[in-house]
Short mmCIF file of C-alpha atoms in Angstrom, two decimals:
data_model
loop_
_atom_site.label_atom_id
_atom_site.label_comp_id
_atom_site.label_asym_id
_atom_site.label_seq_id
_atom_site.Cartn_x
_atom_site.Cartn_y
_atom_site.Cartn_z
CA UNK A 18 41.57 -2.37 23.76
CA UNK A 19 45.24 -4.31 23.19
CA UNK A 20 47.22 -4.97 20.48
CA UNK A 21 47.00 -7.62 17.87
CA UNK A 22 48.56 -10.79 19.97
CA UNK A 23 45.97 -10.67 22.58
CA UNK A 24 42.96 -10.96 19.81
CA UNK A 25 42.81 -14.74 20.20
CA UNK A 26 43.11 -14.65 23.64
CA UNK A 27 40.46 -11.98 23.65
CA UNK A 28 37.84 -14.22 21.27
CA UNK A 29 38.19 -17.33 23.74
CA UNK A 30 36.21 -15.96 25.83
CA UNK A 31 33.45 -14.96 23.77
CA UNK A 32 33.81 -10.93 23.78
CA UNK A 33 31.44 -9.07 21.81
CA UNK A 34 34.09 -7.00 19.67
CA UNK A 35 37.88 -6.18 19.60
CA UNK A 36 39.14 -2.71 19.52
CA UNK A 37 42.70 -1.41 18.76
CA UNK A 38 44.73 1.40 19.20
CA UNK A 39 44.61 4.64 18.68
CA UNK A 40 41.32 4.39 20.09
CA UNK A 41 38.10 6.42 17.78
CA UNK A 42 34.98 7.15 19.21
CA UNK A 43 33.11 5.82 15.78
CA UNK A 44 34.52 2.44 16.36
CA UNK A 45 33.61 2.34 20.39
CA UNK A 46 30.15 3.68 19.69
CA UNK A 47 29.89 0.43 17.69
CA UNK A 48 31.87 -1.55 20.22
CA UNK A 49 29.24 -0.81 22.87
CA UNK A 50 26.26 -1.29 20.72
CA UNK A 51 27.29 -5.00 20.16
CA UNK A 52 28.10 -5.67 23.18
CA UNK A 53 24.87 -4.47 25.14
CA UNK A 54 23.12 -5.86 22.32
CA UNK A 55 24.77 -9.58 22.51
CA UNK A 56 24.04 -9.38 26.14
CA UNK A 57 20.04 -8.23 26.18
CA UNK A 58 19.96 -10.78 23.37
CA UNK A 59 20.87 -13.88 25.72
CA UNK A 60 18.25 -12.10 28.59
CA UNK A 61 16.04 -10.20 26.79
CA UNK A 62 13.86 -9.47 29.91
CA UNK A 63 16.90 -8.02 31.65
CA UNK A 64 15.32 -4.33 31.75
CA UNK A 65 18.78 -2.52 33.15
CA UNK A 66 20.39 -3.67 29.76
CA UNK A 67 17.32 -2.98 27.61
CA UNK A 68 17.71 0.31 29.27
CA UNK A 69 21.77 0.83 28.73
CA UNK A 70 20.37 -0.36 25.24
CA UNK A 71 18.50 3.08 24.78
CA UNK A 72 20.98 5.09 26.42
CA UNK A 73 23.30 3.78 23.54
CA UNK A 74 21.31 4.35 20.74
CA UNK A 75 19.80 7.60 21.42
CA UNK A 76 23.85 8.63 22.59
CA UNK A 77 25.54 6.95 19.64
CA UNK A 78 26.77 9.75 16.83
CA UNK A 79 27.43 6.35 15.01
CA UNK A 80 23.49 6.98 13.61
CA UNK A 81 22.78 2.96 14.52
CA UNK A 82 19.89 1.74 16.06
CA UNK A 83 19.19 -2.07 17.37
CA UNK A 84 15.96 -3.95 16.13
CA UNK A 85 15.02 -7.27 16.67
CA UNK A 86 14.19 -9.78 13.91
CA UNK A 87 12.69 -13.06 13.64
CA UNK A 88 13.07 -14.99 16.40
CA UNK A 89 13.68 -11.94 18.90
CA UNK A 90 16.63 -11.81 18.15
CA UNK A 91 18.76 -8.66 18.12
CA UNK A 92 20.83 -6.89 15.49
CA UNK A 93 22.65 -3.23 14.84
CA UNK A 94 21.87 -1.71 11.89
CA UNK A 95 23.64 1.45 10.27
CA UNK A 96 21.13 4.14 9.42
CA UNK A 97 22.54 4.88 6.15
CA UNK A 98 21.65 1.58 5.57
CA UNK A 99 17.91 1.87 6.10
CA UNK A 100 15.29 2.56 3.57
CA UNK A 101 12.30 3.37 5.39
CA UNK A 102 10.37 3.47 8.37
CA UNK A 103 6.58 2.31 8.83
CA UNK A 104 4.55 2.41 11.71
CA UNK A 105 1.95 0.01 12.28
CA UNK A 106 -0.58 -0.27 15.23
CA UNK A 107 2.07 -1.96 17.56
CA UNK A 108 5.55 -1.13 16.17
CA UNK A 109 7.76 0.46 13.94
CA UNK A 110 8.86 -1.48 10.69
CA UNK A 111 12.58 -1.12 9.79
CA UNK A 112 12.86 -1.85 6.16
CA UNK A 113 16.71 -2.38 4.27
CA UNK A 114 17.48 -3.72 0.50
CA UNK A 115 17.59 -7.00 2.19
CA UNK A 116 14.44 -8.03 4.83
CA UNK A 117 12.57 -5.96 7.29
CA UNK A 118 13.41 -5.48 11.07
CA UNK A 119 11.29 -4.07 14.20
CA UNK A 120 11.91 -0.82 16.28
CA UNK A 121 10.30 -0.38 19.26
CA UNK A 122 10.52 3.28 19.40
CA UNK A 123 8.00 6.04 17.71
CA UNK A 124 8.77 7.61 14.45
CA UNK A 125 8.27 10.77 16.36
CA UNK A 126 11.56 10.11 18.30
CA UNK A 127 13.09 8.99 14.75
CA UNK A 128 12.98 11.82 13.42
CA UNK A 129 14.09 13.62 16.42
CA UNK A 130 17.06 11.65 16.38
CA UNK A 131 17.88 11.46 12.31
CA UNK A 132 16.31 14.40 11.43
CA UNK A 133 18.52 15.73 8.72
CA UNK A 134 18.63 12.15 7.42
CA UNK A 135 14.91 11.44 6.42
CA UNK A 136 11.76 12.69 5.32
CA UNK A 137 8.18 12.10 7.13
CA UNK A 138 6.13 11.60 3.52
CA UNK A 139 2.84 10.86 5.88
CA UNK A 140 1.57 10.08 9.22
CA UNK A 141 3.06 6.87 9.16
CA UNK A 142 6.20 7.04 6.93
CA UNK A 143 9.77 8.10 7.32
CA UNK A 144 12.01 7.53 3.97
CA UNK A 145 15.75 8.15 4.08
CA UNK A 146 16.83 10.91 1.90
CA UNK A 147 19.97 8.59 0.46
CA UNK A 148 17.07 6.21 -1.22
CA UNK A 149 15.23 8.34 -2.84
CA UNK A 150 15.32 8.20 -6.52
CA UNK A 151 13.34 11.26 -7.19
CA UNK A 152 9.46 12.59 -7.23
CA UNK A 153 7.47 12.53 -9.53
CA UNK A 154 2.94 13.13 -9.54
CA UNK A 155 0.16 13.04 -11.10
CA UNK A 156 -3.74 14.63 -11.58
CA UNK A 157 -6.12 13.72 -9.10
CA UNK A 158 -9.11 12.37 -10.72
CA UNK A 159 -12.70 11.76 -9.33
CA UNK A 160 -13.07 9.23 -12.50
CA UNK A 161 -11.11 8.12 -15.66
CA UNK A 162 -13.09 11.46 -17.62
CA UNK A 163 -13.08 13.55 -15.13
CA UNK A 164 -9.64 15.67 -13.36
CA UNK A 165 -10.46 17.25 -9.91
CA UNK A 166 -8.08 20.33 -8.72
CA UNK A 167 -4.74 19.56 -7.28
CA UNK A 168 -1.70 17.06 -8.41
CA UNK A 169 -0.97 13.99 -6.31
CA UNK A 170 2.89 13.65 -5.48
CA UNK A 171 4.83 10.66 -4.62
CA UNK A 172 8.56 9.79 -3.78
CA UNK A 173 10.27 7.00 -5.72
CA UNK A 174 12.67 4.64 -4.01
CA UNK A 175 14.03 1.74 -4.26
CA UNK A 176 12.95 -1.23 -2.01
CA UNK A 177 13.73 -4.70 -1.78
CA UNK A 178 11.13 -5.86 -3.64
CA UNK A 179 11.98 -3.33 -6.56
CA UNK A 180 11.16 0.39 -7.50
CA UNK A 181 8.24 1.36 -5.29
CA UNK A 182 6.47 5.14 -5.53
CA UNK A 183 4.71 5.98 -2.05
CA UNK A 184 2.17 8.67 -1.95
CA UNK A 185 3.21 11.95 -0.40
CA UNK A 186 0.05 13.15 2.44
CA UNK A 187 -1.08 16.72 1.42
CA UNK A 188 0.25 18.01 4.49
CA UNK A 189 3.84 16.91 4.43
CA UNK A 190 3.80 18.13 1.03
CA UNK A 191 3.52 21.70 2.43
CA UNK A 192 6.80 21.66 3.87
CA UNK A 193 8.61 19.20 1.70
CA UNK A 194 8.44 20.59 -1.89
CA UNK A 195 10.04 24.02 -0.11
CA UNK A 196 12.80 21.67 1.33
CA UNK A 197 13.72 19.77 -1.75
CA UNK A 198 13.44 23.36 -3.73
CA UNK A 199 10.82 21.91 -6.13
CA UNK A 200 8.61 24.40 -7.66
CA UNK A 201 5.10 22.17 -7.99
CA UNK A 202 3.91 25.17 -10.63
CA UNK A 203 6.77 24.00 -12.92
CA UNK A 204 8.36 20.62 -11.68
CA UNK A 205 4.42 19.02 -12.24
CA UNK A 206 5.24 18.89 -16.03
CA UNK A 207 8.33 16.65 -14.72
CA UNK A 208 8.22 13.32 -15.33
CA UNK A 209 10.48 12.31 -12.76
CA UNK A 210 12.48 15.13 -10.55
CA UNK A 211 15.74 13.00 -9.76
CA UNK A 212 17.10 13.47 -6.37
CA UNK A 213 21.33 13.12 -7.17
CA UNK A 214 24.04 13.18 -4.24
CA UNK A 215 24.18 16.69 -4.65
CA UNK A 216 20.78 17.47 -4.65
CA UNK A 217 20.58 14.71 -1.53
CA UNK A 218 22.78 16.57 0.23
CA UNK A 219 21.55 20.19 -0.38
CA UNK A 220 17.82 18.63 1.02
CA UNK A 221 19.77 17.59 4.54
CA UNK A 222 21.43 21.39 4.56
CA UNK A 223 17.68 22.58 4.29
CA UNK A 224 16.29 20.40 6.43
CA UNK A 225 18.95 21.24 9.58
CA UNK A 226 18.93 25.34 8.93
CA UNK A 227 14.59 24.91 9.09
CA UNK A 228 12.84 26.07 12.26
CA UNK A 229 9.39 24.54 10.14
CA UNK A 230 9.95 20.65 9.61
#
C-alpha cells in the first residue's frame, strides 16, 4: 500500500496487486483473493494456501469466489457476475455470459453464503436473481390430447448460449412463487412474469426477512 511512484518498483517483482491510499476494505478483500489465488495457482497442492484460499472466500463481503478453469488454473470471479450454479456428481459448475468454471464447494454452502443473491430452482440448481428474465409455465400433459392437474413453471434467463427456460422442481416452487409475490391462480394466464430491477430487488428483501427458504 504506497503511493503512485513505487507502482513500478512494486510490479518488478511480480506482486499480485497494487493498492493505494486511503485504504477500502472492498479493494483489499480483492487484493487478498489474487494474491492467495496467484500463489495456490503456481503450487496447487500447497494445502495451507488452498486453505487461506477458503478462509478468504467464505470471509470476503466482496461476494467473489475462486474456481479453476481449464488447465487448473485459477481465477476470481465476482458473484454478480455469475449466472448459475449446477451440480454434477463430482463438482459444482460455475456458469457466466462468457464460459463455464468449477467450484469445489456444495451448493448447500452457496447458498449459505449468497443467500439473498440466488434462487435454488431444484436439487441441483442455483440461478442468480440479477439474470433472471422472468417466469413463465405451462399445463402438464400426460399426452398431446390429454392435460393432467397442475402447471409446470420455469425461470427464464439468459445464458451464454442464448435465452434458456429451466424447469422449476415442485418443491422449490412451494417457497419461491411466495418469495417472488407471484400469485400461480392468476400469474398462470401470464405469458411471461418479467422480473425488473425493482422487482429483483424486492425478491432479495424477501428472501433475507424469510425464516422458510
Amino acid at each position: 500500500v504506497s503511493a503512485h511512484d513505487l507502482a513500478i518498483k512494486a510490479f518488478n517483482v511480480d506482486v499480485a496487486d497494487y493498492i493505494l491510499k486511503p485504504l477500502k476494505t472492498n479493494t483489499l478483500s480483492l487484493g487478498l483473493c489474487k494474491a492467495i489465488t496467484k500463489k495456490a495457482s503456481k503450487d496447487s497442492m500447497n494445502k495451507d494456501f488452498m486453505e487461506d484460499l477458503k478462509k478468504v472466500n467464505e470471509k470476503s463481503e466482496d461476494l467473489m469466489i475462486t474456481v479453476s478453469g481449464s488447465g487448473g488454473k485459477y481465477h476470481s470471479l465476482f458473484i454478480e457476475d455469475i449466472i448459475m450454479f449446477k451440480a454434477d456428481s463430482k463438482c459444482t459448475i460455475v456458469s457466466t455470459n462468457t464460459k463455464d468454471y468449477f467450484y469445489e464447494h456444495s451448493l448447500k454452502k452457496l447458498l449459505k453464503i449468497y443467500k439473498s443473491d440466488f434462487l435454488k430452482i431444484r436439487r441441483n440448481f442455483l440461478v442468480s436473481i440479477d439474470h433472471i428474465i422472468g417466469f413463465t409455465n405451462t399445463s402438464k400433459r400426460e399426452d398431446k390430447n390429454k392435460d393432467i392437474k397442475g402447471r409446470q413453471w420455469f425461470v427464464r434467463i439468459k445464458t451464454k448460449d442464448g435465452v434458456e427456460d429451466i424447469e422449476i422442481s415442485r418443491r422449490c416452487w412451494r417457497d419461491l412463487y411466495r418469495i417472488c409475490e407471484i400469485n400461480p391462480n392468476i400469474d398462470c394466464k401470464k405469458e411471461l412474469i418479467e422480473i425488473d430491477q425493482e422487482r429483483a430487488q424486492k425478491i432479495k428483501f424477501n428472501i433475507k426477512n424469510s425464516q422458510d427458504i
